[in-house]
Coordinates of C-alpha atoms in Angstrom, one line a residue:
M26 CA 5.4 9.3 3.4
P27 CA 5.8 7.1 6.6
D28 CA 8.5 8.4 8.7
G29 CA 9.6 5.3 10.5
I30 CA 12.3 2.7 9.3
Y31 CA 11.9 -1.1 8.1
I32 CA 14.1 -3.9 9.9
S33 CA 14.5 -7.2 9.0
S34 CA 12.4 -10.0 10.8
N35 CA 16.1 -11.5 12.2
S36 CA 17.0 -7.9 13.6
L37 CA 13.5 -7.5 15.7
K38 CA 13.5 -11.0 17.2
N39 CA 17.2 -9.7 18.0
K40 CA 15.8 -6.7 19.3
L41 CA 12.6 -7.9 21.3
G42 CA 14.4 -10.8 22.4
V43 CA 16.8 -8.2 24.6
K44 CA 14.0 -6.7 25.8
L45 CA 11.3 -9.1 26.4
G46 CA 13.4 -12.4 28.0
S47 CA 12.9 -11.8 31.3
Y48 CA 9.3 -11.1 30.5
F49 CA 8.4 -14.5 29.0
A50 CA 6.5 -17.2 31.2
K51 CA 8.7 -19.2 33.1
K52 CA 6.8 -22.3 33.7
R53 CA 4.3 -22.3 30.9
Y54 CA 4.6 -22.7 27.0
R55 CA 5.8 -19.6 24.9
Y56 CA 6.1 -18.8 21.6
A57 CA 7.2 -15.9 19.4
G58 CA 6.5 -15.7 15.8
F59 CA 6.6 -13.6 12.9
S60 CA 5.0 -14.0 9.7
D61 CA 7.1 -11.3 7.4
N62 CA 10.8 -11.2 6.4
E63 CA 10.5 -7.7 6.8
F64 CA 8.7 -5.3 9.0
Y65 CA 8.1 -1.5 9.3
I66 CA 8.8 0.2 12.4
P67 CA 6.6 2.8 12.5
T68 CA 7.3 6.4 14.7
R69 CA 5.0 6.4 17.8
L70 CA 3.5 9.1 16.6
E71 CA 2.2 7.3 13.4
I72 CA 1.0 4.5 16.2
E73 CA -0.2 7.4 18.0
T74 CA -2.4 8.8 15.3
F75 CA -3.2 5.3 14.1
L76 CA -5.2 4.7 17.1
N77 CA -6.6 8.1 17.5
D78 CA -7.7 7.6 13.8
N79 CA -9.6 4.1 13.9
P80 CA -11.0 3.0 17.3
I81 CA -12.4 0.0 18.2
K82 CA -16.0 0.9 19.2
P83 CA -16.2 -1.2 22.3
G84 CA -19.8 -3.6 22.5
N85 CA -22.6 -4.3 24.7
L86 CA -21.2 -8.2 25.4
S87 CA -19.3 -9.0 28.7
D88 CA -19.0 -12.5 28.0
E89 CA -15.9 -14.4 26.0
S90 CA -17.8 -13.8 22.6
F91 CA -15.8 -10.9 22.1
D92 CA -13.3 -10.5 24.9
C93 CA -9.6 -9.1 25.1
D94 CA -8.1 -11.4 22.2
D95 CA -10.7 -10.2 20.0
Y96 CA -9.9 -6.8 20.2
A97 CA -6.0 -7.7 19.7
F98 CA -7.2 -9.3 17.2
V99 CA -9.3 -6.9 15.4
L100 CA -6.8 -3.7 16.2
K101 CA -3.3 -6.3 14.3
G102 CA -6.0 -6.7 11.2
S103 CA -7.1 -3.1 11.6
V104 CA -3.1 -2.0 11.0
S105 CA -2.6 -4.6 8.4
L106 CA -5.9 -2.9 6.3
Y107 CA -4.5 0.3 7.0
V108 CA -0.6 -0.7 5.5
R109 CA -2.3 -2.5 2.3
N110 CA -5.1 0.4 1.9
S111 CA -2.8 3.3 1.6
G112 CA -0.3 1.8 -0.4
Q113 CA 2.8 3.7 1.1
Y114 CA 4.4 0.6 2.7
T115 CA 6.7 -2.1 1.3
A116 CA 5.9 -4.2 5.0
S117 CA 3.5 -5.3 7.5
M118 CA 3.8 -1.9 10.2
C119 CA 5.1 -3.7 13.8
I120 CA 2.2 -3.7 15.5
G121 CA 1.6 -7.6 16.9
I122 CA -0.3 -9.5 19.9
A123 CA 0.7 -10.4 23.3
W124 CA -0.4 -12.5 25.9
G125 CA 0.6 -12.0 29.3
M126 CA -0.2 -10.5 32.5
F127 CA 0.1 -6.6 32.7
Q128 CA -0.8 -4.0 35.8
W129 CA -4.0 -3.0 34.1
A130 CA -5.6 -6.4 34.0
E131 CA -6.2 -8.8 36.8
E132 CA -5.4 -11.9 34.7
L133 CA -3.5 -13.1 31.7
H134 CA -4.7 -10.6 29.7
A135 CA -4.2 -9.7 25.4
C136 CA -3.1 -6.8 23.7
N137 CA -1.2 -5.5 21.5
W138 CA 2.7 -4.6 21.5
A139 CA 4.5 -2.6 19.0
L140 CA 7.7 -1.3 18.3
D141 CA 8.7 2.5 18.0
S142 CA 11.3 3.8 15.6
D143 CA 13.1 4.9 18.3
F144 CA 13.2 0.8 19.5
N145 CA 10.9 1.4 22.6
L146 CA 8.2 -1.7 22.6
I147 CA 4.9 -0.1 24.3
W148 CA 2.0 -2.3 24.7
I149 CA -1.4 -1.0 23.3
E150 CA -5.0 -1.6 25.2
P151 CA -7.1 -2.3 22.2
Q152 CA -10.2 -1.8 24.1
N153 CA -9.4 1.7 24.6
G154 CA -6.2 2.8 22.6
E155 CA -4.1 3.5 25.8
I156 CA -0.4 2.9 25.4
H157 CA 1.5 1.2 28.5
D158 CA 5.1 1.0 28.7
L159 CA 7.2 -2.1 29.0
H160 CA 7.8 -2.3 32.1
E161 CA 4.2 -2.4 32.8
C162 CA 3.8 -6.3 31.5
R163 CA 3.9 -8.0 34.8
G164 CA 5.8 -11.4 33.2
N165 CA 4.4 -14.7 32.2
L166 CA 4.6 -13.5 28.7
E167 CA 2.8 -16.8 26.8
L168 CA 2.3 -15.5 23.2
L169 CA 3.9 -12.9 20.9
I170 CA 3.4 -12.3 17.3
A171 CA 3.7 -10.0 14.6

């Protein structure tokens, strides 16, 4: 059985607002949206295990036909399929998609975010499965969806 916790969408929005308020874009349009009323908050170990067991294999393309946003959507979709197929969860896993500026990317970049059961927000680089700390966001966060 999963070891994380469940949280309402409103509680999630409040927690993320406190953590991300200073990172949101100031001069650009920004959006944060949550599609469900409840989310499953996994443990850090559950997140790491999922990423290790479900890597997204890189392709041979180096253009915009499959770039950072596509990787982020594929990871989010993989998490959703995993939750559905496991039969162990009653809500979506709290792993979403973000667009912003990050220390490991030169320009506006899409990646994934997750909130773990200790309420640490992390960034996930879906192209290699690396986990980054909250402070590795350089700001200009435009999109946050779950």
